[in-house]
Coordinates of C-alpha atoms and ligand atoms in Angstrom, one line a residue:
X1 CA 22.8 26.6 3.0
X2 CA 20.8 28.4 5.7
X3 CA 17.7 26.8 7.0
X4 CA 14.7 28.6 8.6
X5 CA 11.5 27.7 10.3
X6 CA 8.6 27.0 7.8
X7 CA 6.5 30.0 6.8
X8 CA 4.3 31.4 9.5
X9 CA 5.7 29.0 12.1
X10 CA 8.0 30.3 14.8
X11 CA 10.6 29.2 17.4
X12 CA 9.9 29.8 21.1
X13 CA 13.3 30.7 22.6
X14 CA 14.9 30.1 26.0
X15 CA 15.7 33.9 26.3
X16 CA 13.5 36.9 25.5
X17 CA 14.3 38.6 22.2
X18 CA 14.0 42.3 21.6
X19 CA 12.0 41.9 18.5
X20 CA 9.4 39.3 19.7
X21 CA 9.5 39.2 23.5
X22 CA 6.4 37.0 23.6
X23 CA 8.3 34.1 21.9
X24 CA 10.0 33.2 25.2
X25 CA 9.4 29.8 26.8
X26 CA 9.3 31.1 30.3
X27 CA 6.2 33.1 29.3
X28 CA 4.6 30.2 27.5
X29 CA 5.0 28.0 30.5
X30 CA 3.7 30.7 32.8
X31 CA 0.5 30.9 30.8
X32 CA 0.2 27.2 30.3
X33 CA 0.6 26.6 34.1
X34 CA -2.2 29.1 34.8
X35 CA -4.4 27.2 32.3
X36 CA -3.6 23.8 33.9
X37 CA -4.2 25.2 37.4
X38 CA -7.5 26.8 36.3
X39 CA -8.6 23.5 34.7
X40 CA -7.7 21.6 37.9
X41 CA -9.7 24.0 40.0
X42 CA -12.7 23.4 37.9
X43 CA -12.4 19.6 38.0
X44 CA -10.9 18.9 34.5
X45 CA -8.5 16.1 33.6
X46 CA -5.9 16.2 30.9
X47 CA -6.1 14.3 27.6
X48 CA -3.2 14.0 25.1
X49 CA -3.8 12.7 21.6
X50 CA -1.4 12.2 18.7
X51 CA -0.3 15.1 16.6
X52 CA -1.8 13.4 13.5
X53 CA -5.1 11.6 12.9
X54 CA -6.8 9.8 10.0
X55 CA -7.8 12.5 7.5
X56 CA -11.4 11.4 7.4
X57 CA -11.9 12.2 11.1
X58 CA -11.5 15.9 10.3
X59 CA -13.4 15.9 7.0
X60 CA -16.4 14.2 8.6
X61 CA -16.4 16.2 11.8
X62 CA -15.4 19.8 10.8
X63 CA -17.2 19.6 7.4
X64 CA -16.0 19.3 3.8
X65 CA -17.1 22.8 2.9
X66 CA -15.4 24.6 5.8
X67 CA -12.2 26.7 5.1
X68 CA -10.2 24.4 7.3
X69 CA -11.1 21.2 5.4
X70 CA -11.3 22.6 1.9
X71 CA -8.0 24.6 2.0
X72 CA -6.1 24.5 5.2
X73 CA -5.2 21.0 6.2
X74 CA -1.6 19.6 6.2
X75 CA -2.5 16.2 4.7
X76 CA 0.0 13.6 3.6
X77 CA 0.2 9.9 2.8
X78 CA 2.3 7.8 5.2
X79 CA 4.5 4.8 4.1
X80 CA 1.6 2.5 4.6
X81 CA -0.5 4.5 2.1
X82 CA -2.8 5.9 4.8
X83 CA -4.0 9.5 4.5
X84 CA -3.1 11.3 7.7
X85 CA -3.5 15.0 8.7
X86 CA -1.7 17.1 11.2
X87 CA -4.4 18.1 13.6
X88 CA -6.1 21.4 12.7
X89 CA -8.0 21.4 16.0
X90 CA -8.4 19.4 19.2
X91 CA -12.1 18.6 19.5
X92 CA -12.4 15.8 16.9
X93 CA -9.3 14.0 18.2
X94 CA -10.6 14.1 21.8
X95 CA -13.9 12.7 20.6
X96 CA -12.1 9.9 18.7
X97 CA -9.9 9.0 21.7
X98 CA -12.9 8.8 24.1
X99 CA -14.8 6.6 21.7
X100 CA -11.8 4.4 21.1
X101 CA -11.2 3.9 24.8
X102 CA -14.8 3.5 25.8
X103 CA -14.7 6.5 28.2
X104 CA -18.3 7.5 27.4
X105 CA -19.6 4.2 28.8
X106 CA -17.6 4.6 32.0
X107 CA -18.3 8.2 32.8
X108 CA -21.6 10.0 32.5
X109 CA -19.9 13.3 32.5
X110 CA -16.4 13.7 31.2
X111 CA -14.5 17.0 31.9
X112 CA -11.3 17.1 29.8
X113 CA -8.6 19.6 28.9
X114 CA -5.7 19.7 26.6
X115 CA -2.7 21.8 25.6
X116 CA -1.9 21.0 22.0
X117 CA -0.4 22.1 18.7
X118 CA -2.6 22.7 15.7
X119 CA -1.8 23.1 12.0
X120 CA -3.7 25.1 9.4
X121 CA -2.3 26.3 6.1
X122 CA -3.7 29.8 6.6
X123 CA -2.7 33.2 5.1
X124 CA -0.2 34.1 7.8
X125 CA -0.2 37.5 9.6
X126 CA 0.3 38.8 13.1
X127 CA -1.8 36.5 15.4
X128 CA -2.5 34.0 12.6
X129 CA 0.0 31.3 12.1
X130 CA 0.3 27.9 10.4
X131 CA 1.1 26.2 13.7
X132 CA -0.7 27.5 16.7
X133 CA -1.2 26.1 20.2
X134 CA -4.6 25.8 21.9
X135 CA -5.5 25.5 25.5
X136 CA -8.7 23.5 25.2
X137 CA -11.6 22.2 27.2
X138 CA -14.3 19.6 26.3
X139 CA -17.2 18.4 28.4
X140 CA -19.0 15.3 27.2
X141 CA -22.3 14.1 28.5
X142 CA -24.0 17.2 29.7
X143 CA -26.8 18.8 27.6
X144 CA -28.0 21.2 30.3
X145 CA -27.3 24.9 29.8
X146 CA -25.4 24.9 33.1
X147 CA -22.7 23.0 31.3
X148 CA -22.4 25.8 28.7
X149 CA -22.1 28.3 31.6
X150 CA -19.5 26.1 33.4
X151 CA -17.3 25.8 30.3
X152 CA -17.5 29.6 29.5
X153 CA -16.7 30.4 33.1
X154 CA -13.4 28.3 32.9
X155 CA -12.4 30.5 30.0
X156 CA -13.2 33.7 31.8
X157 CA -11.5 32.5 35.0
X158 CA -8.3 31.7 32.9
X159 CA -8.2 35.2 31.4
X160 CA -8.8 36.8 34.9
X161 CA -5.9 34.8 36.3
X162 CA -3.7 35.7 33.4
X163 CA -4.6 39.4 33.9
X164 CA -6.6 40.2 30.7
X165 CA -9.7 42.2 31.6
X166 CA -10.2 44.0 28.3
X167 CA -12.3 41.4 26.5
X168 CA -15.8 40.8 25.4
X169 CA -17.7 37.5 25.4
X170 CA -20.0 37.1 22.3
X171 CA -22.6 34.4 22.5
X172 CA -25.2 33.1 20.0
X173 CA -27.3 30.0 19.4
X174 CA -27.3 28.1 16.2
X175 CA -30.4 26.2 17.3
X176 CA -31.4 22.8 16.0
X177 CA -30.7 21.6 12.4
X178 CA -34.3 22.6 11.4
X179 CA -33.9 26.1 12.7
X180 CA -30.5 26.4 10.9
X181 CA -32.1 25.2 7.7
X182 CA -35.0 27.7 8.0
X183 CA -32.5 30.4 8.6
X184 CA -30.2 29.4 5.8
X185 CA -33.2 29.6 3.4
X186 CA -34.1 33.1 4.7
X187 CA -30.6 34.3 4.5
X188 CA -30.1 33.1 1.0
X189 CA -33.4 34.6 -0.1
X190 CA -32.3 38.0 1.4
X191 CA -28.9 37.9 -0.3
X192 CA -30.0 36.7 -3.7
X193 CA -31.0 40.1 -5.3
X194 CA -27.5 41.5 -4.7
X195 CA -25.4 38.4 -4.8
X196 CA -23.3 39.8 -7.7
X197 CA -22.3 42.8 -5.6
X198 CA -20.8 40.5 -2.9
X199 CA -17.1 39.7 -2.6
X200 CA -15.9 36.5 -4.4
X201 CA -15.6 34.8 -1.0
X202 CA -19.1 35.8 -0.1
X203 CA -20.4 34.4 -3.3
X204 CA -18.7 31.1 -2.7
X205 CA -20.0 30.9 0.9
X206 CA -23.5 31.7 -0.5
X207 CA -23.3 28.5 -2.5
X208 CA -21.4 26.1 -0.1
X209 CA -22.0 27.3 3.4
X210 CA -24.4 30.3 3.6
X211 CA -24.1 30.8 7.4
X212 CA -20.5 31.6 6.9
X213 CA -21.4 34.7 4.8
X214 CA -22.0 36.4 8.2
X215 CA -18.4 35.7 9.3
X216 CA -16.8 38.3 7.1
X217 CA -14.6 41.3 7.5
X218 CA -15.2 42.5 4.0
X219 CA -16.7 46.1 4.1
X220 CA -19.1 45.6 1.2
X221 CA -20.4 42.3 2.4
X222 CA -20.9 43.8 5.9
X223 CA -22.9 46.6 4.4
X224 CA -25.0 44.3 2.3
X225 CA -25.7 42.1 5.2
X226 CA -26.6 44.9 7.6
X227 CA -30.4 44.3 7.4
X228 CA -30.1 40.5 7.0
X229 CA -32.6 38.3 8.9
X230 CA -31.5 37.6 12.5
X231 CA -30.7 34.1 13.6
X232 CA -32.3 34.3 17.0
X233 CA -35.7 35.0 15.2
X234 CA -35.5 31.5 13.7
X235 CA -34.7 29.6 16.9
X236 CA -36.8 26.6 17.8
X237 CA -38.5 26.7 21.2
X238 CA -36.1 24.2 22.9
X239 CA -33.0 26.1 21.7
X240 CA -34.5 29.4 22.8
X241 CA -35.2 28.1 26.3
X242 CA -31.7 26.7 26.5
X243 CA -30.2 30.0 25.3
X244 CA -32.3 32.0 27.8
X245 CA -31.2 29.7 30.7
X246 CA -27.5 30.0 29.7
X247 CA -27.9 33.8 29.9
X248 CA -29.4 33.6 33.3
X249 CA -26.5 31.5 34.5
X250 CA -24.0 33.9 33.1
X251 CA -25.7 36.8 34.7
X252 CA -25.8 34.9 38.0
X253 CA -22.1 34.2 37.7
X254 CA -21.3 37.9 37.0
X255 CA -20.1 37.1 33.5
X256 CA -20.9 39.9 31.0
X257 CA -21.8 39.0 27.5
X258 CA -23.1 40.3 24.2
X259 CA -25.7 38.4 22.2
X260 CA -24.2 38.4 18.7
X261 CA -26.5 37.0 16.0
X262 CA -23.7 37.2 13.4
X263 CA -21.5 34.8 15.4
X264 CA -21.5 31.5 13.4
X265 CA -17.9 30.0 13.8
X266 CA -16.1 28.0 11.2
X267 CA -17.0 24.4 12.0
X268 CA -20.0 22.3 10.9
X269 CA -20.2 20.4 14.1
X270 CA -21.7 23.1 16.2
X271 CA -25.3 22.9 17.4
X272 CA -27.0 25.3 19.8
X273 CA -24.7 27.7 21.8
X274 CA -21.6 29.1 20.2
X275 CA -19.3 31.7 21.8
X276 CA -16.2 33.7 21.1
X277 CA -14.0 35.8 23.3
X278 CA -12.5 38.9 21.6
X279 CA -9.6 40.9 23.0
X280 CA -8.2 44.4 22.4
X281 CA -4.9 45.3 20.8
X282 CA -4.9 42.3 18.4
X283 CA -6.0 44.0 15.2
X284 CA -8.1 41.8 12.9
X285 CA -7.1 38.6 14.6
X286 CA -9.0 39.5 17.8
X287 CA -10.5 36.1 18.7
X288 CA -8.7 35.1 21.8
X289 CA -10.8 31.9 21.9
X290 CA -14.0 30.3 21.0
X291 CA -16.2 27.3 21.2
X292 CA -19.6 25.9 21.6
X293 CA -22.0 23.0 21.8
X294 CA -21.7 20.0 19.4
X295 CA -24.4 17.5 20.4
X296 CA -24.2 15.4 17.2
X297 CA -20.4 15.0 16.9
X298 CA -19.8 12.0 19.0
X299 CA -22.5 10.0 17.2
X300 CA -21.2 11.3 13.8
X301 CA -17.7 9.9 14.7
X302 CA -19.2 6.4 15.5
X303 CA -19.8 6.8 19.2
X304 CA -23.0 6.9 21.3
X305 CA -25.4 9.8 21.3
X306 CA -23.5 12.0 23.8
X307 CA -23.5 15.8 23.8
X308 CA -20.4 17.9 23.9
X309 CA -19.4 21.5 24.8
X310 CA -16.0 23.0 24.7
X311 CA -13.6 25.7 23.6
X312 CA -10.1 26.4 22.4
X313 CA -8.0 29.4 23.3
X314 CA -5.0 30.4 21.3
X315 CA -1.9 30.9 23.5
X316 CA -0.2 33.1 20.9
X317 CA -3.1 35.5 20.9
X318 CA -3.2 35.5 24.7
X319 CA 0.5 36.4 24.8
X320 CA 0.2 39.0 22.1
X321 CA -2.8 40.6 23.9
X322 CA -0.8 40.8 27.1
X323 CA 2.0 42.5 25.2
X324 CA -0.3 44.9 23.4
X325 CA -2.1 45.9 26.7
X326 CA 1.2 46.3 28.5
X327 CA 0.3 43.7 31.1
X328 CA 3.2 41.8 32.7
X329 CA 3.1 38.2 31.4
X330 CA 3.0 35.4 34.0
X331 CA 6.5 33.9 33.7
X332 CA 8.0 30.8 35.3
X333 CA 11.1 31.5 37.4
X334 CA 14.2 30.1 35.8
X335 CA 16.7 31.9 38.0
X336 CA 19.0 29.6 40.0
X337 CA 18.8 30.1 43.7
X338 CA 22.5 29.5 44.2
X339 CA 25.5 29.9 41.9
X340 CA 28.7 28.0 42.9
X341 CA 31.9 29.9 42.2
X342 CA 35.3 28.1 42.1
X343 CA 37.8 30.7 43.2
X344 CA 41.0 29.2 41.9
X345 CA 41.9 26.8 39.1
X346 CA 43.2 23.9 41.3
X347 CA 41.6 20.6 40.4
X348 CA 40.5 20.0 44.1
X349 CA 38.6 23.3 44.1
X350 CA 36.7 22.4 40.9
X351 CA 35.9 18.9 42.3
X352 CA 34.7 20.4 45.5
X353 CA 32.6 22.9 43.6
X354 CA 31.0 20.1 41.5
X355 CA 30.2 18.2 44.8
X356 CA 28.7 21.3 46.4
X357 CA 26.6 21.8 43.2
X358 CA 25.4 18.3 43.4
X359 CA 24.5 18.7 47.1
X360 CA 22.4 21.7 46.3
X361 CA 20.4 20.0 43.7
X362 CA 19.9 16.9 45.8
X363 CA 18.5 19.2 48.5
X364 CA 16.1 20.6 45.9
X365 CA 17.8 23.9 45.6
X366 CA 18.1 25.1 42.0
X367 CA 21.9 25.7 41.4
X368 CA 24.4 26.2 38.7
X369 CA 28.1 27.0 38.1
X370 CA 30.5 27.9 35.3
X371 CA 31.8 25.0 33.1
X372 CA 33.9 27.0 30.7
X373 CA 36.9 28.0 32.8
X374 CA 35.9 31.6 33.4
X375 CA 38.0 33.6 35.9
X376 CA 36.6 34.7 39.2
X377 CA 35.3 38.1 38.0
X378 CA 33.6 36.6 35.0
X379 CA 32.0 33.9 37.1
X380 CA 30.6 36.7 39.4
X381 CA 29.2 38.4 36.3
X382 CA 27.7 35.2 35.0
X383 CA 25.9 34.7 38.4
X384 CA 24.6 38.3 38.2
X385 CA 23.4 37.8 34.6
X386 CA 21.5 34.6 35.6
X387 CA 20.0 36.4 38.6
X388 CA 21.2 34.0 41.2
X389 CA 20.0 34.9 44.8
X390 CA 23.1 33.5 46.5
X391 CA 26.8 32.9 45.6
X392 CA 28.6 29.9 47.1
X393 CA 32.3 30.7 46.8
X394 CA 34.9 28.0 47.3
X395 CA 38.7 28.6 47.2
X396 CA 41.5 26.2 48.3
X397 CA 41.3 27.6 51.9
X398 CA 37.6 26.7 52.1
X399 CA 38.2 23.3 50.7
X400 CA 40.9 22.7 53.3
X401 CA 38.8 23.8 56.3
X402 CA 35.5 22.4 55.1
X403 CA 33.7 25.8 54.7
X404 CA 32.0 27.9 52.1
X405 CA 31.6 31.6 51.6
X406 CA 27.9 32.4 51.3
X407 CA 27.2 35.7 49.7
X408 CA 23.6 37.1 49.7
X409 CA 23.2 39.0 46.5
X410 CA 20.3 41.1 47.8
X411 CA 22.0 42.4 50.9
X412 CA 25.6 42.1 49.4
X413 CA 26.7 40.5 52.7
X414 CA 29.1 37.6 52.9
X415 CA 29.5 35.0 55.7
X416 CA 31.6 31.9 56.2
X417 CA 29.4 28.8 56.7
X418 CA 30.4 25.2 57.6
X419 CA 30.0 23.0 54.6
X420 CA 27.7 20.5 56.4
X421 CA 25.3 23.4 57.4
X422 CA 25.0 24.9 53.9
X423 CA 21.7 23.4 52.9
X424 CA 20.1 24.2 56.2
X425 CA 21.4 27.7 56.1
X426 CA 20.1 28.3 52.6
X427 CA 16.7 26.8 53.3
X428 CA 16.4 29.0 56.4
X429 CA 17.2 32.1 54.4
X430 CA 14.8 31.1 51.6
X431 CA 12.0 30.8 54.2
X432 CA 12.5 34.5 55.3
Ligands
HAM1 P1 -11.1 27.9 16.7 O1 -12.0 29.1 16.8 O2 -10.8 27.5 15.3 O3 -11.9 26.7 17.4 O4 -9.8 28.1 17.4 C1 -9.8 28.5 18.8 C2 -8.8 29.6 19.0 O5 -7.5 29.2 18.6 C3 -9.1 30.9 18.2 O6 -10.0 31.7 18.9 C4 -7.7 31.5 18.2 O7 -7.4 32.1 19.5 C5 -6.8 30.3 18.1 N1 -6.4 30.1 16.7 C6 -7.1 29.5 15.8 N2 -6.4 29.5 14.6 C7 -5.3 30.1 14.8 C8 -4.1 30.5 14.0 N3 -4.1 30.1 12.7 N4 -3.1 31.2 14.6 C9 -3.2 31.5 15.9 N5 -4.2 31.2 16.7 C10 -5.3 30.5 16.2 C11 -11.4 25.4 17.5 O8 -10.4 25.0 17.1 C12 -12.4 24.5 18.2 N6 -11.9 23.1 18.2 C13 -12.7 25.0 19.6 C14 -13.7 24.1 20.3 C15 -13.4 23.2 21.2 N7 -15.0 24.1 20.1 C16 -15.5 23.2 20.9 N8 -14.6 22.6 21.6

C-alpha cells in the first residue's frame, strides 16, 4: 500500500525539488519572516486560532449562498456530535476569538496579523489548492478611510519587501446595504432579457447572489455583462466620500491603483471598500491577495458594533509568482557555520568531536557533523554539500595536544587553533 497526500494538498520539503522548487521550507520561512517583520513594522500583533471552528461561525459570517459555504467546506461531526469545519479563511475565527476574550472592550483599535492554514474543497489547479496558507491582517475598531489605506499599504510593503513589483491593486466600494440592494435590482434587471444565454453558473448566481455574476471568467458572461450598470453609480453619499478619501490617501502614499467596478469578492460580510492584488505569471489564479471592510461582521457574530478591515495573501501564489517572474525567493539560511570532522575512528576522537560540536552550539554557532561513520573524504564532501563555512578537523594528535585544525572553506586555508580559543576565533572571523 502506498499512501499519498490528499488531492490538491502538498508537502513542503526540507530540500528543493527539481519539479516544484517553491515547495521548499526554507523559502516558505523566508517569505513568512518578511511578512512577520512587515507586520511588526506597522504595529500589528499576532493572533493564533484553532484550525477548526463551529460550522455555524462560517455559515453565518461568510454567507450560505457563497461558493465557500455552499460547496467548499471540510465539515465533520466530532465525537461529541458537534459540527466542526476546518477553517476556510481567517477573518471569522479572528472575530470570534476577539469577542470571546473581550478584546474589543479593552482596545479601541486592534491591529492583528496571522499566518494560518485554510481548507476549501475547490477544483484544484496550479495556484488553487484544497489546503492553502494565508498571511492575514485584520484591524478592528477603525471606520476611517485611513484604516483602509493603512491595511492596503501593509500588503504593498510586504510585496515590495519580497521583491514582487509586477502587480496591480484593484479597488472598489460595495457601499451600504441599501446601495448594494439598489445595484442588485439594477443588475438583475439588466441581465434578465438574456439570462438564458448565460452560463449555468451565471444563472445560479443570478438567483442566489447576483453580485457574484460579475466575478466570472466565462467569455460569454463577460460579453453579456460588458454594458452592465456600474456599481460606483449606485454608491450612497457616505460610501462615496469614504471611497474618495481612500483614493486620496493611496495617492499620497504613492500606491497606484485601478478602480474596478466589477470587483465583488466572494464573501457576504464585505461592506464598503474591497480590494484585490493581482500578479503576473499566475495564469487564471492571479489573485495574490485580497480583502476589504466588514463593518457588520463583529455584531453579526454576537459582538459589539465594531468595524473591521483586513486582507489575506496566499503564500503559495506569492511563491509561484516569484518563480514565474524569475525573482530570487527570500530564503532562510540553513547552512551550518561549522562542520566538525573526526579524522580517525578512535573512540576518543569521536568523543572529542561530539564535545567540540556541543561547544559550538552552546556558543550559538550553528554546527553539525557526520553520525554515520563516513570516512574522512566522505565527511569533507558532506560538509561541502551542506555548504559549511568552516571545517573543524580533529585527529588523535589534535585530541592529545588540545588543538583543532580550522579550515576556512572560502579561502581554502587551514590553521591550527588552541581548543580553548576556537569559539573566539570563529566569532572573530564571522564578524569580518
Ligand atoms: P480570499 O480572497 O478568499 O480572502 O483569500 C485571500 C487570498 O488567499 C487569495 O487572494 C489567494 O491569494 C489565496 N487563496 C485563496 N484560496 C486559495 C486556494 N484555494 N489556493 C491557493 N490560494 C488561495 C479571504 O480569505 C478573506 N478572509 C480575506 C480577508 C481578510 N478579508 C478581510 N480580512
